[in-house]
CSV table of C-alpha atoms in Angstrom, one decimal:
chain,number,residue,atom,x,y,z
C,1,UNK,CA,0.0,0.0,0.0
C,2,UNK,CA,1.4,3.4,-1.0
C,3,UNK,CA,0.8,6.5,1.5
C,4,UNK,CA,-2.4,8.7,0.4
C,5,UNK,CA,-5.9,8.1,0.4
C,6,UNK,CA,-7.0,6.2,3.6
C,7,UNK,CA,-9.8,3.2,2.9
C,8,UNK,CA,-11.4,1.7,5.9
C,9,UNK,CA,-12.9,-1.8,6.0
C,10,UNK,CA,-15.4,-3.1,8.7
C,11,UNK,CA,-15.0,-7.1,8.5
C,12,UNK,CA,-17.7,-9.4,9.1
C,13,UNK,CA,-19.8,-12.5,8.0
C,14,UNK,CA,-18.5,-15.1,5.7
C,15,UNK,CA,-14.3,-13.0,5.3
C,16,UNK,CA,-14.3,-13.9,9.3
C,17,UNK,CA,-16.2,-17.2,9.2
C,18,UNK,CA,-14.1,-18.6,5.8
C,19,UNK,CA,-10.3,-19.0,5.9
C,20,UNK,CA,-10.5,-19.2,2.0
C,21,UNK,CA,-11.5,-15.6,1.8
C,22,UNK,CA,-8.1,-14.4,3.4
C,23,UNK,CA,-6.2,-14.1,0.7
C,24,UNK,CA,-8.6,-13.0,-1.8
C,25,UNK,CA,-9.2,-9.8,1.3
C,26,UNK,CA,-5.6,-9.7,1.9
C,27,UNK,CA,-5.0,-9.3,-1.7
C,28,UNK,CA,-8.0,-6.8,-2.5
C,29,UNK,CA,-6.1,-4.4,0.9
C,30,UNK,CA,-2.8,-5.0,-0.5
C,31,UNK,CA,-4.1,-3.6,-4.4
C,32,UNK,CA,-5.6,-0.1,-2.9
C,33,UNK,CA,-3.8,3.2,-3.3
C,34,UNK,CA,-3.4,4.6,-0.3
C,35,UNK,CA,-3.4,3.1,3.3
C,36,UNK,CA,-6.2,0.7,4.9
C,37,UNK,CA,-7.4,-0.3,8.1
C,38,UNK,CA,-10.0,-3.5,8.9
C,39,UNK,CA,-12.6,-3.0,11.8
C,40,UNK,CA,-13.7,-6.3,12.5
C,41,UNK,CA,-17.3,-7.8,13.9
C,42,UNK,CA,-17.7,-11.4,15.4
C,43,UNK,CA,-21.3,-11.7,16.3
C,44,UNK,CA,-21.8,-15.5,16.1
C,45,UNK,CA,-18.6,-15.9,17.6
C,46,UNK,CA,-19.8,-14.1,20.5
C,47,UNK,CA,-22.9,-16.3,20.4
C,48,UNK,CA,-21.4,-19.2,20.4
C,49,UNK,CA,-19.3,-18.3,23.3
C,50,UNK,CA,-22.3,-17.0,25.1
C,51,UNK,CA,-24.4,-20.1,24.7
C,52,UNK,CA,-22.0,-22.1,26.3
C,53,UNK,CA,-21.5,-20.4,29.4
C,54,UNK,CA,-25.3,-20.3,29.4
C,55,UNK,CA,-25.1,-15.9,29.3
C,56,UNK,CA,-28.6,-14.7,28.2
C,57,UNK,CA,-28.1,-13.1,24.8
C,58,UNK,CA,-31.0,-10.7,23.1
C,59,UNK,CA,-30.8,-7.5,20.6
C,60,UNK,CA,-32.4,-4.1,20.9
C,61,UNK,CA,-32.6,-2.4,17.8
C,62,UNK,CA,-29.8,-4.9,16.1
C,63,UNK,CA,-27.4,-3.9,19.3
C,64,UNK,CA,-26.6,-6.9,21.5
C,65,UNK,CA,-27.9,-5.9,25.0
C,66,UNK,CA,-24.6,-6.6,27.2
C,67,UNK,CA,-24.5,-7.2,31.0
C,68,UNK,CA,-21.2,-6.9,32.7
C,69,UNK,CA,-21.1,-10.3,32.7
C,70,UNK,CA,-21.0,-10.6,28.6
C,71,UNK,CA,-19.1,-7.7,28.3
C,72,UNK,CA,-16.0,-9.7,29.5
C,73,UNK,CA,-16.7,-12.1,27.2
C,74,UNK,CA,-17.8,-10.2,24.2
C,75,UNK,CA,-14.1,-8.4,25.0
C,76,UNK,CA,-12.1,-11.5,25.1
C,77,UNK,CA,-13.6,-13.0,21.8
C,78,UNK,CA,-13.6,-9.8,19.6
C,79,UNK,CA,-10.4,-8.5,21.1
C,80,UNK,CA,-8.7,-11.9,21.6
C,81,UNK,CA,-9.9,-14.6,19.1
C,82,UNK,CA,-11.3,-13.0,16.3
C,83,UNK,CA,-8.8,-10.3,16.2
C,84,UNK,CA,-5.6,-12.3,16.5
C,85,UNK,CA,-6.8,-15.0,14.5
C,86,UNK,CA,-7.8,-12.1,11.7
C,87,UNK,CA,-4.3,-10.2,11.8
C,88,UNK,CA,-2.3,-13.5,11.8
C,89,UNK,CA,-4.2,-14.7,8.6
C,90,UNK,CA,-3.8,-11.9,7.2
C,91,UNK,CA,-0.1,-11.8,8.1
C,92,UNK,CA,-0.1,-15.3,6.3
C,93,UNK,CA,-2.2,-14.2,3.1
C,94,UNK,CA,1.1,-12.0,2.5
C,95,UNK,CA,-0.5,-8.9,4.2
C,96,UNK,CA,1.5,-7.8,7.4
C,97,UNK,CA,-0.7,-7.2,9.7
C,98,UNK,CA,-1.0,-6.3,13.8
C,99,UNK,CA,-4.3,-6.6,15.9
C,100,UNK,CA,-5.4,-4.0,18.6
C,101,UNK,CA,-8.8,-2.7,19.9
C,102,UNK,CA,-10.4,0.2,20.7
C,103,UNK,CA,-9.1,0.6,23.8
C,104,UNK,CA,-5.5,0.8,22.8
C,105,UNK,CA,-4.2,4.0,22.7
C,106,UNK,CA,-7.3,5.3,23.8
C,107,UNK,CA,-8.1,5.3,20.6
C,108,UNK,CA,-11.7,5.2,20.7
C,109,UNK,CA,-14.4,6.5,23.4
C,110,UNK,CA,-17.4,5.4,23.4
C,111,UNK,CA,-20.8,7.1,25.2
C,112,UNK,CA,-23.0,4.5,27.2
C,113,UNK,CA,-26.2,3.7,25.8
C,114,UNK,CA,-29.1,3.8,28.0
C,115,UNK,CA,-31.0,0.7,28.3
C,116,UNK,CA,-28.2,-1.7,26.7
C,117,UNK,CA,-26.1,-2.2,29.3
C,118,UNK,CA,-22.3,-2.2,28.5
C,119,UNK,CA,-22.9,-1.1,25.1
C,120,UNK,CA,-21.7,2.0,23.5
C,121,UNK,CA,-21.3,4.8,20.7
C,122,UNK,CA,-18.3,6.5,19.7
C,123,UNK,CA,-18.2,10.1,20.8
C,124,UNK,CA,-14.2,10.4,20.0
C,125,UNK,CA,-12.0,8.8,18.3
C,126,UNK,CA,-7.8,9.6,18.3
C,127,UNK,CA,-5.6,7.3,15.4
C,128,UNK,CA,-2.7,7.8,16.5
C,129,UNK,CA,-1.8,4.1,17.0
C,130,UNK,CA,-3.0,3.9,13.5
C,131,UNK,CA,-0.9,5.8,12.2
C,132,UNK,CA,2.1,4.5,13.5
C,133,UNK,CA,1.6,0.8,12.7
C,134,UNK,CA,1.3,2.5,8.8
C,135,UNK,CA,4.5,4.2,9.4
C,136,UNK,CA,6.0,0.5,10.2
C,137,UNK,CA,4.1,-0.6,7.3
C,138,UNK,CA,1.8,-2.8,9.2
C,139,UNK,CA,-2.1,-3.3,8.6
C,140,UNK,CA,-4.4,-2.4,11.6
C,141,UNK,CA,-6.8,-4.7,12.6
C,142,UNK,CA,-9.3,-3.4,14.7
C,143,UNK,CA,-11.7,-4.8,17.7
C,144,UNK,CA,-14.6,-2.3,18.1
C,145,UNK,CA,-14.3,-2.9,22.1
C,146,UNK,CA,-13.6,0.5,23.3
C,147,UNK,CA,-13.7,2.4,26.5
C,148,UNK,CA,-15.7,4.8,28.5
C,149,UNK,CA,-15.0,7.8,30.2
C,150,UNK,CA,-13.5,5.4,33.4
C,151,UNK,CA,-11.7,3.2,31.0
C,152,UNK,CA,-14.2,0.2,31.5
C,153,UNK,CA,-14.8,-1.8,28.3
C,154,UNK,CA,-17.7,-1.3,25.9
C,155,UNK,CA,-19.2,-3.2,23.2
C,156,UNK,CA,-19.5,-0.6,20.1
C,157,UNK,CA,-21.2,-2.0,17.3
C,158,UNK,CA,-18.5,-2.7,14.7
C,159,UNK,CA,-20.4,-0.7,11.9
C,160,UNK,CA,-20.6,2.3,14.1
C,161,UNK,CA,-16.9,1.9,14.9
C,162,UNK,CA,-15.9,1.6,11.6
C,163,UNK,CA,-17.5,5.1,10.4
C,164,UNK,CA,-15.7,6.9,13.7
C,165,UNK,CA,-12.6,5.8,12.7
C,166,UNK,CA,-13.2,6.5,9.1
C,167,UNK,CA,-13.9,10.6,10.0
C,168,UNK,CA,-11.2,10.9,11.9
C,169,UNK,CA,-8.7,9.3,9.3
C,170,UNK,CA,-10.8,11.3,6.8
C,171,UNK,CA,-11.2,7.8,4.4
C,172,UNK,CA,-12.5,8.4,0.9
C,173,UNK,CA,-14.2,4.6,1.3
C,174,UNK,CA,-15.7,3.0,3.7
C,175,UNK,CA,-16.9,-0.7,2.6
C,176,UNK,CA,-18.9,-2.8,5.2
C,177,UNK,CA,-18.5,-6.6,4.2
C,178,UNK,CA,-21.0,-8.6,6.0
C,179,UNK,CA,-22.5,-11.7,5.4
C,180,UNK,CA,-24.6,-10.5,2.3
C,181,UNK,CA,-23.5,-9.3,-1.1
C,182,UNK,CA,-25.3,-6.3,-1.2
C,183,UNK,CA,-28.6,-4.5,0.3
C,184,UNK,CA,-31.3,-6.7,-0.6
C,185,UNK,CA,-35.0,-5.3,-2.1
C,186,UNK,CA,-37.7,-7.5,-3.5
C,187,UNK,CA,-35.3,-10.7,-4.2
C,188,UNK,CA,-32.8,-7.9,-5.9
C,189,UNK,CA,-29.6,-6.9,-5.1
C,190,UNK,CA,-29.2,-3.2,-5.2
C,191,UNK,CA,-26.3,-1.5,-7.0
C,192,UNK,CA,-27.0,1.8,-5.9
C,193,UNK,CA,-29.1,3.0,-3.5
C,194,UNK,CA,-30.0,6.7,-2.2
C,195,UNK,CA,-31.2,7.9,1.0
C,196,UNK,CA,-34.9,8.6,0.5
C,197,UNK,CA,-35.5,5.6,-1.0
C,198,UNK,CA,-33.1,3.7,1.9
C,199,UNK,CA,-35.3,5.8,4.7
C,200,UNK,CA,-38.4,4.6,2.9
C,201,UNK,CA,-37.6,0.6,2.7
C,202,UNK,CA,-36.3,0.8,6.6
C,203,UNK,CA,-40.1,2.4,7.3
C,204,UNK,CA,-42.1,-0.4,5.2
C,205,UNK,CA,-40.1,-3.0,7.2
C,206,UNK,CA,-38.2,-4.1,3.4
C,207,UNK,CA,-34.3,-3.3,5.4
C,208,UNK,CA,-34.8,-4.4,8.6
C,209,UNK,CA,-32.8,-5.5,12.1
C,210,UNK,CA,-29.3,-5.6,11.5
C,211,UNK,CA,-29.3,-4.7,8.0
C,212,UNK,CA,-31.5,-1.3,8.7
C,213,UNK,CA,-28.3,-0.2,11.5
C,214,UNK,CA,-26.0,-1.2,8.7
C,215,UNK,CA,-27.7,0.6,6.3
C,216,UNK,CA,-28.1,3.9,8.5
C,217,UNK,CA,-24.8,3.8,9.6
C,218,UNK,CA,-23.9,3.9,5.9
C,219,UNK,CA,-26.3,6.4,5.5
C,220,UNK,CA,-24.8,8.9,7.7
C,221,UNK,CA,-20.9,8.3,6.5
C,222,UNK,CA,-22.5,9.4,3.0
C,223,UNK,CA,-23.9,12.5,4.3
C,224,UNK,CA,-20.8,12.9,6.4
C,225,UNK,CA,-18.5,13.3,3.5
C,226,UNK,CA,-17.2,10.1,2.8
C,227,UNK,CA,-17.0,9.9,-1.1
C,228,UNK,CA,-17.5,6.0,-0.9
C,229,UNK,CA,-19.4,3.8,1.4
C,230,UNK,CA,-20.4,0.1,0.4
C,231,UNK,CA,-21.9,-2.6,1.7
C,232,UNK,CA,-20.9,-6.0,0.3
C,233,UNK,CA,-19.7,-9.4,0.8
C,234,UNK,CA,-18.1,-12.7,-0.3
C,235,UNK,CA,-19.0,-11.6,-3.9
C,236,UNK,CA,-16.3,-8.7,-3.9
C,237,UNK,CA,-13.8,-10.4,-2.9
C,238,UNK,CA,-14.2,-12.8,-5.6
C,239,UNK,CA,-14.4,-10.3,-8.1
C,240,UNK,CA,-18.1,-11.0,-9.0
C,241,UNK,CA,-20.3,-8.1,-8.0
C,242,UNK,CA,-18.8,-4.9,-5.9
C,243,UNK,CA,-21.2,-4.4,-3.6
C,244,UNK,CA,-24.1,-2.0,-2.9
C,245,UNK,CA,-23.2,2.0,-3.4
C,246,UNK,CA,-24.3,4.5,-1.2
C,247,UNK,CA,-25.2,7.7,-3.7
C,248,UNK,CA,-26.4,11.3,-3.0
C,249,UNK,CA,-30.0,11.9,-3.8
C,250,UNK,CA,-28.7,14.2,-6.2
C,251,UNK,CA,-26.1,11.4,-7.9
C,252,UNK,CA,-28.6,9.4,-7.8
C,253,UNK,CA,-29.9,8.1,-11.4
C,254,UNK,CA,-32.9,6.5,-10.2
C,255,UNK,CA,-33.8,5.9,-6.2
C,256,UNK,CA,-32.7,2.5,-6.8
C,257,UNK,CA,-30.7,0.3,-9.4
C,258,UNK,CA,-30.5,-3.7,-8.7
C,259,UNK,CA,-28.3,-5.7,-10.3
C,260,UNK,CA,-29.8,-8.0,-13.5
């Protein structure tokens, strides 16, 4: 990767659950121009590791509610697991890379949510452990844990964490790869989509749950700046279809555009 333009990834679904897609993401990082950084999710890891110490999992809104008690072990899978064993295939794929989370550094605060227990927003964000793993030429790989204003560990939604990190490095993309290829709409994948029409399909129900924060999360990077935002999935890193694009009302062809 050369110095420039900054690209942020958050890292979910099938490129965490699949060790064949490793080098085909390693590769994909490795071809940008300019610098990247992977934000990583792990929700059915965390699931699985819930279930069996018998830790009562539900969601609010698509955010996991997290008691004190899961918030040590969401931390010591997203942080410790997932993160590690992301960086070191990466590392492998040909793609030096180093893990860290949130909390290292201090580089990301997060605000408590009311009502979800130890889960969290970002409310600041400083890259300066970013920045110097680039300068040594390294790939940051990032656990969304972060910390409040006491240093205690908070679950951030990886999406959200993603986008704060992407303002403060000032990324011209942001792609969200999750465990669908693109934003779904009437059996379609979308190849564009705008925000009325977005805002309109999360009201009817059509983008719902998960997909719904994902997609306003997206939503809001657009209108924050961020020339590129994209959700995808296993299809772009096998070179078969890119992914659904975030667009402007104004760039916007047509509300939507779904792929033949």
């Amino acid at each position: 990767m050369s110095t420039g333009v900054v690209h942020v990834y958050k890292v979910g679904g099938p490129a965490l659950e699949d060790p064949e897609l490793l080098a085909p993401l390693a590769r994909e990082v490795a071809g940008l121009d300019g610098r990247a950084v992977l934000v990583h999710g792990g929700g059915r890891h965390i699931q699985r590791v819930l279930d069996s110490l018998g830790i009562e999992s539900r969601f609010v809104n698509g955010r996991r509610f997290t008691s004190d008690e899961a918030m040590e072990a969401v931390e010591m899978v997203l942080s410790g697991t997932v993160n590690k064993g992301l960086a070191a295939g990466l590392s492998a794929a040909g793609t030096p890379a180093v893990g860290l989370s949130g909390r290292d550094g201090g580089m990301v605060r997060a605000r408590i949510e009311e009502g979800l227990g130890r889960v969290g927003t970002p409310e600041a964000v400083d890259p300066a452990a970013i920045h110097a793993l680039w300068d040594a030429g390294m790939l940051p790989v990032v656990s969304p844990v972060a910390s409040d204003a006491d240093g205690r560990a908070v679950n951030v939604n990886a999406d959200e964490a993603a986008l704060g990190l992407a303002r403060a490095l000032g990324a011209r993309t942001l792609v969200y790869l999750s465990d669908v290829d693109g934003v779904r709409l009437d059996g379609e994948t979308a190849i564009t989509l705008d925000p009325d029409a977005a805002e309109q399909r999360i009201a009817d129900g059509t983008i719902a749950g998960g997909m719904a924060l994902k997609v306003r999360v997206a939503l809001e990077a657009s209108a924050a700046g961020i020339p590129e935002v994209v959700i995808a999935g296993k299809a772009r890193l096998l070179g078969t279809f890119s992914g659904t694009r975030l667009v402007s009302s104004d760039a916007a062809a047509s509300s939507i555009e779904v792929s033949p």
